Coordinates of C-alpha atoms and ligand atoms in Angstrom, one line a residue:
M28 CA -0.2 0.0 -0.1
L29 CA 1.2 3.5 -0.7
E30 CA 1.9 5.4 2.7
T31 CA -0.4 8.5 2.3
S32 CA -0.5 11.8 4.2
E33 CA -3.3 11.8 6.6
D34 CA -6.5 10.6 5.2
T35 CA -5.9 11.8 1.6
L36 CA -4.6 9.6 -1.3
D37 CA -1.2 11.8 -1.7
P38 CA 2.0 10.3 -0.8
S39 CA 3.5 11.0 2.5
D40 CA 7.0 10.7 1.0
W41 CA 6.9 12.9 -1.8
K42 CA 10.8 12.2 -2.6
A43 CA 10.3 8.7 -2.6
F44 CA 7.2 8.9 -4.8
R45 CA 9.1 11.5 -7.4
L46 CA 11.9 8.6 -8.0
Q47 CA 9.5 5.8 -8.3
G48 CA 7.5 8.2 -10.8
H49 CA 10.9 9.1 -12.6
R50 CA 11.5 5.1 -13.0
M51 CA 8.0 4.6 -14.7
L52 CA 8.8 7.3 -17.0
D53 CA 12.1 5.6 -18.0
D54 CA 10.6 2.4 -18.5
M55 CA 8.2 3.7 -21.0
I56 CA 10.6 5.8 -22.8
D57 CA 12.8 2.8 -22.8
Y58 CA 10.0 0.8 -24.0
L59 CA 9.3 2.9 -27.1
E60 CA 13.0 3.6 -27.8
H61 CA 13.8 -0.2 -28.2
L62 CA 10.3 -1.4 -29.6
R63 CA 11.9 -3.2 -32.5
D64 CA 13.7 -5.7 -30.2
Q65 CA 10.2 -7.1 -29.2
P66 CA 7.7 -9.2 -31.1
V67 CA 4.6 -7.3 -32.4
W68 CA 2.5 -9.2 -30.3
Q69 CA 2.6 -12.4 -28.3
P70 CA -0.4 -14.4 -26.7
M71 CA -1.1 -14.0 -23.0
P72 CA -0.4 -17.1 -21.2
E73 CA -3.4 -18.6 -19.4
D74 CA -2.2 -18.6 -16.0
L75 CA -1.3 -14.8 -16.2
R76 CA -5.0 -14.2 -17.6
H77 CA -6.2 -15.8 -14.5
S78 CA -4.1 -13.7 -12.0
F79 CA -6.2 -10.8 -13.0
R80 CA -9.1 -12.3 -11.4
Q81 CA -8.4 -11.2 -7.8
T82 CA -11.4 -9.8 -5.5
L83 CA -11.6 -6.3 -4.0
D84 CA -10.9 -7.2 -0.8
D85 CA -7.2 -8.5 -1.4
E86 CA -4.2 -6.5 0.1
P87 CA -3.2 -3.4 -1.8
S88 CA 0.4 -3.4 -2.9
D89 CA 2.6 -0.6 -3.1
L90 CA 3.4 1.5 -6.1
E91 CA 6.4 -0.3 -6.7
T92 CA 4.9 -3.8 -7.0
A93 CA 2.0 -2.5 -8.9
H94 CA 4.4 -1.0 -11.3
E95 CA 6.7 -4.2 -11.9
L96 CA 3.3 -6.2 -12.3
F97 CA 2.7 -3.8 -15.1
M98 CA 6.3 -4.2 -16.9
K99 CA 5.9 -7.8 -16.4
D100 CA 2.3 -9.0 -16.9
V101 CA 0.6 -6.4 -18.8
L102 CA 3.0 -4.5 -21.2
P103 CA 4.6 -7.6 -23.1
Y104 CA 1.0 -8.8 -24.0
A105 CA -0.4 -5.5 -25.5
L106 CA -1.9 -5.6 -29.0
G107 CA 1.3 -4.1 -30.3
N108 CA 0.0 -1.2 -32.4
V109 CA 2.8 1.1 -31.2
H110 CA 5.1 -1.7 -32.9
P111 CA 6.3 -0.9 -36.7
G112 CA 5.4 -4.6 -37.6
F113 CA 1.6 -3.9 -36.5
M114 CA -0.5 -3.5 -39.8
G115 CA -3.7 -5.1 -38.5
W116 CA -6.8 -3.2 -38.6
V117 CA -6.6 0.4 -38.6
H118 CA -4.6 1.6 -35.4
G119 CA -2.6 4.2 -34.8
G120 CA 1.0 4.2 -33.3
G121 CA 0.8 6.9 -30.8
T122 CA 3.9 9.1 -30.2
P123 CA 6.4 9.9 -27.3
V124 CA 5.2 13.1 -27.3
G125 CA 1.8 12.1 -26.9
M126 CA 2.5 10.0 -24.0
L127 CA 4.0 12.9 -22.2
A128 CA 1.0 15.0 -23.0
E129 CA -1.0 12.3 -21.4
M130 CA 1.0 12.4 -18.2
L131 CA 0.4 16.4 -18.2
A132 CA -3.3 15.9 -18.7
G133 CA -3.6 13.2 -16.1
G134 CA -2.0 15.4 -13.4
L135 CA -4.2 18.6 -14.3
N136 CA -7.3 16.2 -14.2
A137 CA -9.2 18.9 -16.3
N138 CA -13.0 18.5 -16.9
L139 CA -13.5 20.1 -20.4
G140 CA -17.4 19.8 -20.4
G141 CA -17.5 23.6 -19.7
R142 CA -16.6 26.6 -17.7
D143 CA -14.0 29.3 -17.9
Q144 CA -10.4 27.5 -18.1
A145 CA -7.5 27.3 -20.3
P146 CA -7.9 23.6 -21.3
I147 CA -11.0 24.7 -23.0
E148 CA -9.0 27.2 -24.9
I149 CA -7.0 24.4 -26.1
E150 CA -9.7 22.5 -27.5
R151 CA -11.0 25.8 -29.1
Q152 CA -7.4 26.4 -30.9
V153 CA -7.7 22.6 -32.3
V154 CA -11.4 23.4 -33.5
Q155 CA -9.9 26.2 -35.3
W156 CA -7.3 23.9 -36.9
V157 CA -9.6 21.7 -38.0
R158 CA -11.8 24.1 -39.6
E159 CA -9.1 25.7 -41.5
L160 CA -7.8 22.3 -42.4
F161 CA -11.1 21.4 -44.5
H162 CA -11.8 24.9 -45.4
F163 CA -14.9 25.1 -43.3
P164 CA -16.2 28.6 -42.2
E165 CA -15.5 30.4 -38.8
S166 CA -19.3 29.4 -37.8
A167 CA -18.4 25.7 -38.1
A168 CA -18.6 24.2 -34.5
G169 CA -16.2 21.0 -33.7
L170 CA -16.0 18.7 -30.5
F171 CA -13.6 15.9 -29.3
V172 CA -15.4 12.6 -28.8
T173 CA -14.0 9.0 -27.9
G174 CA -13.8 8.1 -31.8
T175 CA -15.6 8.0 -35.2
S176 CA -18.0 5.5 -34.1
M177 CA -19.5 8.2 -31.8
A178 CA -18.8 11.2 -34.4
N179 CA -21.2 9.0 -36.8
L180 CA -23.7 9.0 -34.3
L181 CA -23.5 12.6 -33.6
G182 CA -23.4 13.2 -37.5
V183 CA -26.8 11.3 -37.7
L184 CA -28.6 13.1 -34.9
I185 CA -27.5 16.7 -36.0
A186 CA -28.8 15.7 -39.3
R187 CA -32.1 14.6 -37.8
T188 CA -32.4 17.9 -36.4
A189 CA -31.8 19.5 -39.5
R190 CA -34.6 17.6 -41.2
L191 CA -37.2 17.4 -38.4
G192 CA -36.4 20.6 -36.4
V193 CA -35.3 21.0 -32.6
D194 CA -38.9 20.1 -31.5
V195 CA -37.9 16.3 -32.4
R196 CA -35.8 16.5 -29.4
Q197 CA -38.8 16.6 -27.0
Q198 CA -41.4 14.9 -29.5
G199 CA -39.0 11.7 -30.5
L200 CA -39.2 10.1 -34.1
A201 CA -42.4 8.6 -32.9
F202 CA -44.5 11.6 -33.5
G203 CA -43.0 12.2 -37.1
K204 CA -45.0 11.2 -40.1
Q205 CA -42.0 11.1 -42.4
Q206 CA -40.1 7.8 -42.9
L207 CA -36.5 9.1 -42.9
T208 CA -33.9 7.3 -44.8
A209 CA -30.3 7.1 -45.1
Y210 CA -27.7 6.2 -47.3
T211 CA -24.0 4.8 -47.3
S212 CA -21.8 2.2 -49.3
A213 CA -21.9 -1.6 -48.8
D214 CA -18.0 -1.0 -47.8
A215 CA -19.0 1.7 -45.0
H216 CA -18.1 1.2 -41.5
I217 CA -20.6 -0.9 -39.5
S218 CA -20.6 2.3 -36.9
I219 CA -23.0 4.1 -39.5
V220 CA -25.4 1.1 -39.0
Q221 CA -25.0 1.2 -35.4
A222 CA -25.5 4.9 -35.5
M223 CA -28.9 4.6 -37.5
D224 CA -29.7 1.8 -34.9
I225 CA -29.0 4.1 -31.7
A226 CA -30.5 7.2 -33.1
G227 CA -34.0 5.4 -33.4
F228 CA -34.3 5.1 -37.2
G229 CA -33.6 1.5 -37.1
S230 CA -30.6 -0.2 -39.3
D231 CA -33.5 -1.0 -42.0
A232 CA -33.6 2.7 -42.8
L233 CA -30.0 2.5 -43.9
R234 CA -29.6 1.8 -47.6
M235 CA -26.4 -0.1 -48.2
I236 CA -25.3 0.9 -51.7
A237 CA -23.4 -1.3 -53.9
V238 CA -19.8 -0.2 -54.9
D239 CA -17.9 0.0 -58.2
E240 CA -14.6 -1.8 -59.0
Q241 CA -12.8 0.8 -57.4
R242 CA -14.7 -0.1 -54.6
Q243 CA -16.1 3.4 -54.3
M244 CA -20.0 3.9 -53.9
D245 CA -21.8 3.4 -57.0
I246 CA -23.4 6.9 -57.7
A247 CA -25.9 5.9 -60.2
A248 CA -27.5 3.3 -57.8
L249 CA -27.2 5.7 -54.9
E250 CA -29.4 8.2 -57.0
R251 CA -31.6 5.3 -58.0
A252 CA -32.0 4.5 -54.2
V253 CA -32.9 8.1 -53.4
A254 CA -35.5 8.6 -56.0
E255 CA -36.9 5.1 -55.1
D256 CA -37.2 6.0 -51.7
K257 CA -39.0 9.3 -52.7
K258 CA -41.4 7.6 -54.9
A259 CA -42.5 5.5 -52.1
G260 CA -43.1 8.7 -50.0
R261 CA -40.2 8.4 -47.9
T262 CA -37.7 11.3 -46.9
P263 CA -33.8 10.7 -47.9
F264 CA -32.2 13.0 -45.1
F265 CA -28.5 11.7 -44.7
I266 CA -25.5 10.1 -46.9
A267 CA -22.6 8.9 -45.7
A268 CA -19.5 9.1 -48.0
T269 CA -16.4 7.4 -46.7
V270 CA -13.0 8.6 -47.0
G271 CA -10.6 5.8 -46.5
S272 CA -12.9 2.6 -46.5
V273 CA -12.0 0.2 -43.6
G274 CA -11.5 -2.7 -46.2
V275 CA -9.4 -1.1 -48.9
G276 CA -9.0 2.7 -48.1
A277 CA -11.5 3.5 -51.0
I278 CA -12.5 7.2 -51.2
D279 CA -15.8 7.8 -52.4
N280 CA -16.7 10.4 -55.0
L281 CA -17.1 13.3 -52.8
H282 CA -18.1 16.0 -55.6
A283 CA -20.8 13.7 -56.8
I284 CA -22.3 13.0 -53.6
A285 CA -22.2 16.7 -52.4
E286 CA -24.0 17.5 -55.7
L287 CA -26.8 14.9 -54.8
C288 CA -27.2 16.3 -51.4
R289 CA -27.6 19.7 -52.6
R290 CA -30.0 19.0 -55.1
E291 CA -32.2 16.8 -52.9
H292 CA -31.5 18.7 -49.4
I293 CA -29.9 15.7 -47.9
W294 CA -27.1 16.0 -45.0
F295 CA -23.9 15.3 -46.4
H296 CA -21.7 13.3 -43.9
V297 CA -18.2 12.3 -44.6
D298 CA -17.0 9.2 -42.4
G299 CA -13.1 10.1 -42.7
A300 CA -12.1 8.1 -39.6
Y301 CA -8.7 7.6 -40.7
G302 CA -8.6 9.0 -44.1
A303 CA -9.6 12.6 -43.6
L304 CA -6.2 13.3 -42.1
A305 CA -4.9 12.9 -45.7
M306 CA -5.7 16.7 -45.8
L307 CA -2.4 17.4 -44.1
A308 CA -0.4 15.8 -46.9
P309 CA 0.0 18.1 -50.1
D310 CA 0.2 14.9 -52.5
L311 CA -3.0 13.1 -51.2
A312 CA -5.3 16.1 -50.3
P313 CA -6.4 17.0 -53.9
R314 CA -7.8 13.2 -53.9
L315 CA -10.2 14.2 -51.0
Q316 CA -11.6 17.4 -53.3
G317 CA -15.2 17.8 -52.2
I318 CA -15.0 17.2 -48.7
E319 CA -15.0 20.9 -48.0
R320 CA -18.8 20.8 -49.1
A321 CA -19.6 18.2 -46.5
D322 CA -22.2 19.3 -43.6
S323 CA -20.3 17.0 -41.4
I324 CA -17.0 15.3 -41.1
A325 CA -16.0 12.6 -38.6
F326 CA -12.3 11.5 -38.0
D327 CA -9.8 10.3 -35.5
F328 CA -6.7 11.7 -34.3
H329 CA -5.8 8.4 -33.1
K330 CA -5.1 6.9 -36.3
W331 CA -3.5 8.3 -39.1
G332 CA -3.0 11.5 -36.8
Q333 CA -0.8 9.3 -34.3
V334 CA -2.2 10.9 -31.1
P335 CA -2.5 8.2 -28.5
Y336 CA -6.0 6.7 -27.7
D337 CA -8.8 8.2 -27.5
A338 CA -9.0 11.1 -29.7
G339 CA -12.0 11.2 -32.0
F340 CA -13.4 14.3 -33.7
I341 CA -16.7 15.7 -35.3
L342 CA -16.8 19.0 -37.4
V343 CA -20.0 20.5 -38.3
R344 CA -20.4 23.4 -41.0
D345 CA -23.8 24.8 -39.2
G346 CA -22.4 25.2 -35.8
E347 CA -25.4 26.8 -34.3
L348 CA -27.6 23.6 -35.4
H349 CA -25.0 21.3 -33.9
Q350 CA -25.3 23.3 -30.4
N351 CA -29.3 23.0 -30.7
T352 CA -29.2 19.4 -31.2
F353 CA -27.5 19.0 -27.8
A354 CA -27.7 22.0 -25.6
S355 CA -29.8 21.6 -22.3
S356 CA -30.4 24.0 -19.4
A357 CA -30.2 22.9 -15.9
A358 CA -29.1 24.8 -12.9
Y359 CA -25.6 23.3 -12.5
L360 CA -25.0 24.2 -16.0
K361 CA -26.1 27.9 -15.6
R362 CA -23.8 30.4 -17.4
A363 CA -22.4 33.6 -16.3
T364 CA -20.7 36.4 -18.2
C365 CA -17.8 36.6 -15.5
G366 CA -16.5 34.1 -12.8
M367 CA -15.7 30.3 -13.6
A368 CA -19.2 29.9 -15.2
A369 CA -18.3 32.3 -17.9
G370 CA -17.2 31.3 -21.4
S371 CA -20.6 29.8 -23.0
P372 CA -21.1 28.1 -25.3
W373 CA -19.3 25.2 -23.8
P374 CA -18.1 21.7 -25.4
C375 CA -21.1 20.0 -23.3
D376 CA -23.6 21.9 -25.5
F377 CA -22.5 20.2 -28.4
G378 CA -22.5 16.6 -27.5
P379 CA -24.0 14.2 -25.2
D380 CA -21.0 14.3 -22.7
L381 CA -20.7 16.6 -19.8
S382 CA -17.6 15.2 -18.0
R383 CA -14.9 15.4 -20.7
G384 CA -11.2 14.4 -20.5
F385 CA -8.6 16.8 -21.8
R386 CA -7.8 14.8 -25.4
A387 CA -7.3 18.0 -26.7
L388 CA -4.0 18.4 -24.8
K389 CA -2.3 15.6 -26.5
T390 CA -3.5 16.4 -29.9
W391 CA -2.5 19.9 -29.5
F392 CA 1.2 18.9 -28.0
T393 CA 1.1 16.5 -31.5
I394 CA 0.4 19.4 -33.9
K395 CA 2.5 21.7 -32.1
V396 CA 5.6 19.7 -31.6
Y397 CA 5.7 17.8 -34.6
G398 CA 3.9 20.4 -37.2
A399 CA 1.2 19.7 -39.6
E400 CA 3.9 19.3 -42.3
K401 CA 5.9 16.6 -40.8
L402 CA 2.5 14.7 -39.8
G403 CA 1.3 15.1 -43.4
Q404 CA 4.7 13.7 -44.6
V405 CA 4.2 10.7 -42.2
I406 CA 0.8 10.0 -43.6
S407 CA 2.1 10.3 -47.2
N408 CA 5.1 7.9 -46.3
T409 CA 2.5 5.3 -45.3
C410 CA 0.9 5.2 -48.6
A411 CA 4.5 5.1 -50.5
L412 CA 5.1 2.0 -48.3
A413 CA 1.7 0.8 -49.4
Q414 CA 2.9 1.0 -53.1
H415 CA 6.3 -0.7 -52.1
M416 CA 4.1 -3.8 -50.9
K417 CA 2.0 -3.5 -53.9
R418 CA 4.9 -3.7 -56.5
R419 CA 6.3 -6.8 -54.3
I420 CA 3.3 -8.6 -54.4
E421 CA 2.8 -8.1 -58.3
A422 CA 6.5 -9.3 -58.5
E423 CA 5.9 -12.4 -56.6
P424 CA 3.8 -15.3 -58.8
R425 CA 2.9 -17.0 -55.8
L426 CA 1.0 -14.1 -54.3
E427 CA -1.7 -12.1 -55.7
L428 CA -3.2 -8.6 -55.1
L429 CA -6.9 -8.6 -54.2
A430 CA -8.0 -4.9 -54.3
P431 CA -6.7 -1.7 -55.8
V432 CA -4.1 0.1 -53.4
A433 CA -5.7 3.5 -53.4
L434 CA -4.0 4.9 -50.0
N435 CA -2.4 2.7 -47.4
I436 CA -4.2 -0.4 -47.3
V437 CA -2.9 -3.7 -49.3
C438 CA -5.2 -6.5 -49.7
F439 CA -3.6 -9.7 -51.3
R440 CA -3.5 -13.3 -50.7
Y441 CA -0.9 -16.6 -51.2
R442 CA -2.2 -18.6 -54.0
S443 CA -3.6 -21.9 -53.4
A444 CA -6.3 -24.1 -54.4
E445 CA -7.8 -23.9 -50.9
A446 CA -7.1 -20.0 -50.5
N447 CA -9.8 -19.0 -47.7
R448 CA -8.3 -21.7 -45.6
V449 CA -4.6 -21.3 -46.3
N450 CA -4.4 -17.6 -45.8
A451 CA -6.6 -17.5 -42.6
D452 CA -4.2 -19.8 -41.2
L453 CA -1.3 -17.8 -42.7
V454 CA -2.4 -14.7 -40.8
V455 CA -2.6 -16.4 -37.4
A456 CA 0.7 -17.8 -38.1
L457 CA 2.0 -14.3 -39.0
Q458 CA 0.5 -12.8 -35.8
E459 CA 2.1 -15.6 -33.6
S460 CA 5.5 -15.5 -35.3
G461 CA 5.7 -11.8 -33.7
I462 CA 7.5 -10.8 -37.1
A463 CA 4.3 -8.7 -38.4
A464 CA 0.8 -8.5 -37.6
P465 CA -1.6 -7.9 -40.6
S466 CA -5.4 -8.9 -40.4
T467 CA -7.7 -10.4 -42.8
T468 CA -10.9 -9.2 -44.7
M469 CA -13.3 -10.6 -47.0
L470 CA -13.6 -9.4 -50.5
N471 CA -16.1 -10.7 -53.0
G472 CA -16.0 -14.1 -51.0
Q473 CA -12.3 -14.4 -51.2
L474 CA -10.3 -14.0 -48.0
A475 CA -7.5 -11.5 -48.0
I476 CA -4.6 -10.8 -45.9
R477 CA -4.9 -7.1 -45.1
A478 CA -2.0 -4.8 -44.2
A479 CA -3.2 -1.4 -43.0
I480 CA 0.0 0.8 -42.9
V481 CA -1.1 3.5 -40.3
N482 CA 2.2 3.6 -37.8
H483 CA 4.7 6.3 -38.6
R484 CA 7.4 3.8 -37.3
T485 CA 6.8 1.2 -40.2
T486 CA 9.5 1.3 -43.0
V487 CA 10.6 -0.5 -46.1
S488 CA 12.1 -3.3 -43.9
D489 CA 9.1 -4.1 -41.8
I490 CA 7.1 -4.3 -45.2
D491 CA 9.9 -6.8 -46.7
A492 CA 9.8 -8.6 -43.4
L493 CA 5.9 -9.2 -43.6
I494 CA 6.1 -10.1 -47.5
D495 CA 9.0 -12.5 -46.7
A496 CA 7.3 -14.3 -43.6
A497 CA 4.0 -14.6 -45.6
L498 CA 5.9 -16.6 -48.3
A499 CA 7.9 -18.7 -46.1
L500 CA 4.7 -19.6 -44.0
G501 CA 2.7 -20.0 -47.1
D502 CA 5.3 -22.3 -48.9
R503 CA 5.4 -24.3 -45.5
A504 CA 1.5 -24.6 -45.5
C505 CA 1.3 -25.5 -49.2
S506 CA 4.3 -28.2 -49.2
Ligands
PLP3 C1 -11.9 3.1 -37.6 C2 -13.1 3.4 -38.3 C3 -14.4 4.0 -37.7 C4 -14.5 3.7 -36.2 O1 -13.7 4.6 -35.7 P1 -13.6 4.4 -34.2 O2 -12.5 5.6 -33.8 O3 -12.7 3.2 -34.0 O4 -14.9 4.4 -33.3 C5 -15.3 4.2 -38.5 N1 -15.1 4.4 -39.9 C6 -14.1 4.0 -40.4 C7 -13.7 4.1 -42.0 C8 -12.9 3.7 -39.8 O5 -11.7 3.3 -40.2

């Protein structure tokens, strides 16, 4: 147990605490400095798993012991997304600077729901940077949320207010006479489906539009679906375009979707979870043209932006509508023109969370210390690495590319008569090898090895290591 001062939770011996704190900091800096010496991932031993089933009345331990347990039993069995060989799903790598910012935020323990405090000015500074990045007007509002899943839900809710008016907040959807319908591509992230479900429209009200051979939403099919719903008396209200699809990294045709939305008075939402930050890279930003026409953009700083988890964001063109969708009155939320209750509107007026952590600080540090240009270069570099991987696959007769490489995601497989089984096993073997960690996806019934290159630490040698290991393991499985 930590020796504490009187009845508080502060240490009685600050000097000893300081030394221990420095050891903890050193351990994490060592960890990040020497990541490459470790496997990407290793399975957690079963007995270790069971050591985390203690009861609440067990003896507390001192801080040194808890730290040792963390180093020995937790740290080696994390998912490994900080590691340069990690290419599974779409996970960010984090940075040493982000780690330190998290410590500062933890010490400050700011609650960013509202009131007059500098931390909220940091969040407002990031909102301003985001507006600038996406060429949105000063009147646009933005908010940190957990992730894009939450940001997509907020987008649906704000679009609902736009269509039905603020009265929907009291009356609910059941009072509405209109049957509202939404649209996204068949390759869209499942969180769009969940958002329609949670918002009360039901996932059946979401049309999953077919994709073309580039795996972009088929615009003709989208227009047909909108026309059919209108003909049947339904009200199309929301289209979610994807910038960087989770399967292959496809970018929907934003101008065409923006045009349709303008013509039909439909809310234009962009799910740019990882892809939207390609705006930071001068060579990629032109591919996102049309994003500046969106009504709302959902994205994550914790993926391509390399900010430690979690740091999702929503940007909304009509800031007033955004506020009207969530703002509430309550005595404890009373505003003032001076004193601590000044500074309205507050972040809590723009989303469902009242108590909110200081996600803005690690984001501010990341942008402040590395600079937007360098962050853009990192993003660009992951796409160049994807092209390198693509070339290696195309040069190798035993491998087959399964999807176009639009950004930083490469889908391929080892050729085999029993390809789905062999490649599923191959991915598990790769993960267990500790050399590289891709994941899988299904493309037209074919199981693909999917490498999403997101981490700023990944280099050409990590790509080559993955391909070489895939070939060796594939040869072994098929010999
Ligand atoms: C990751 C992702 C999401 C979900 O974002 P979270 O931050 O995990 O909630 C949504 N859409 C796409 C395209 C994604 O890649």
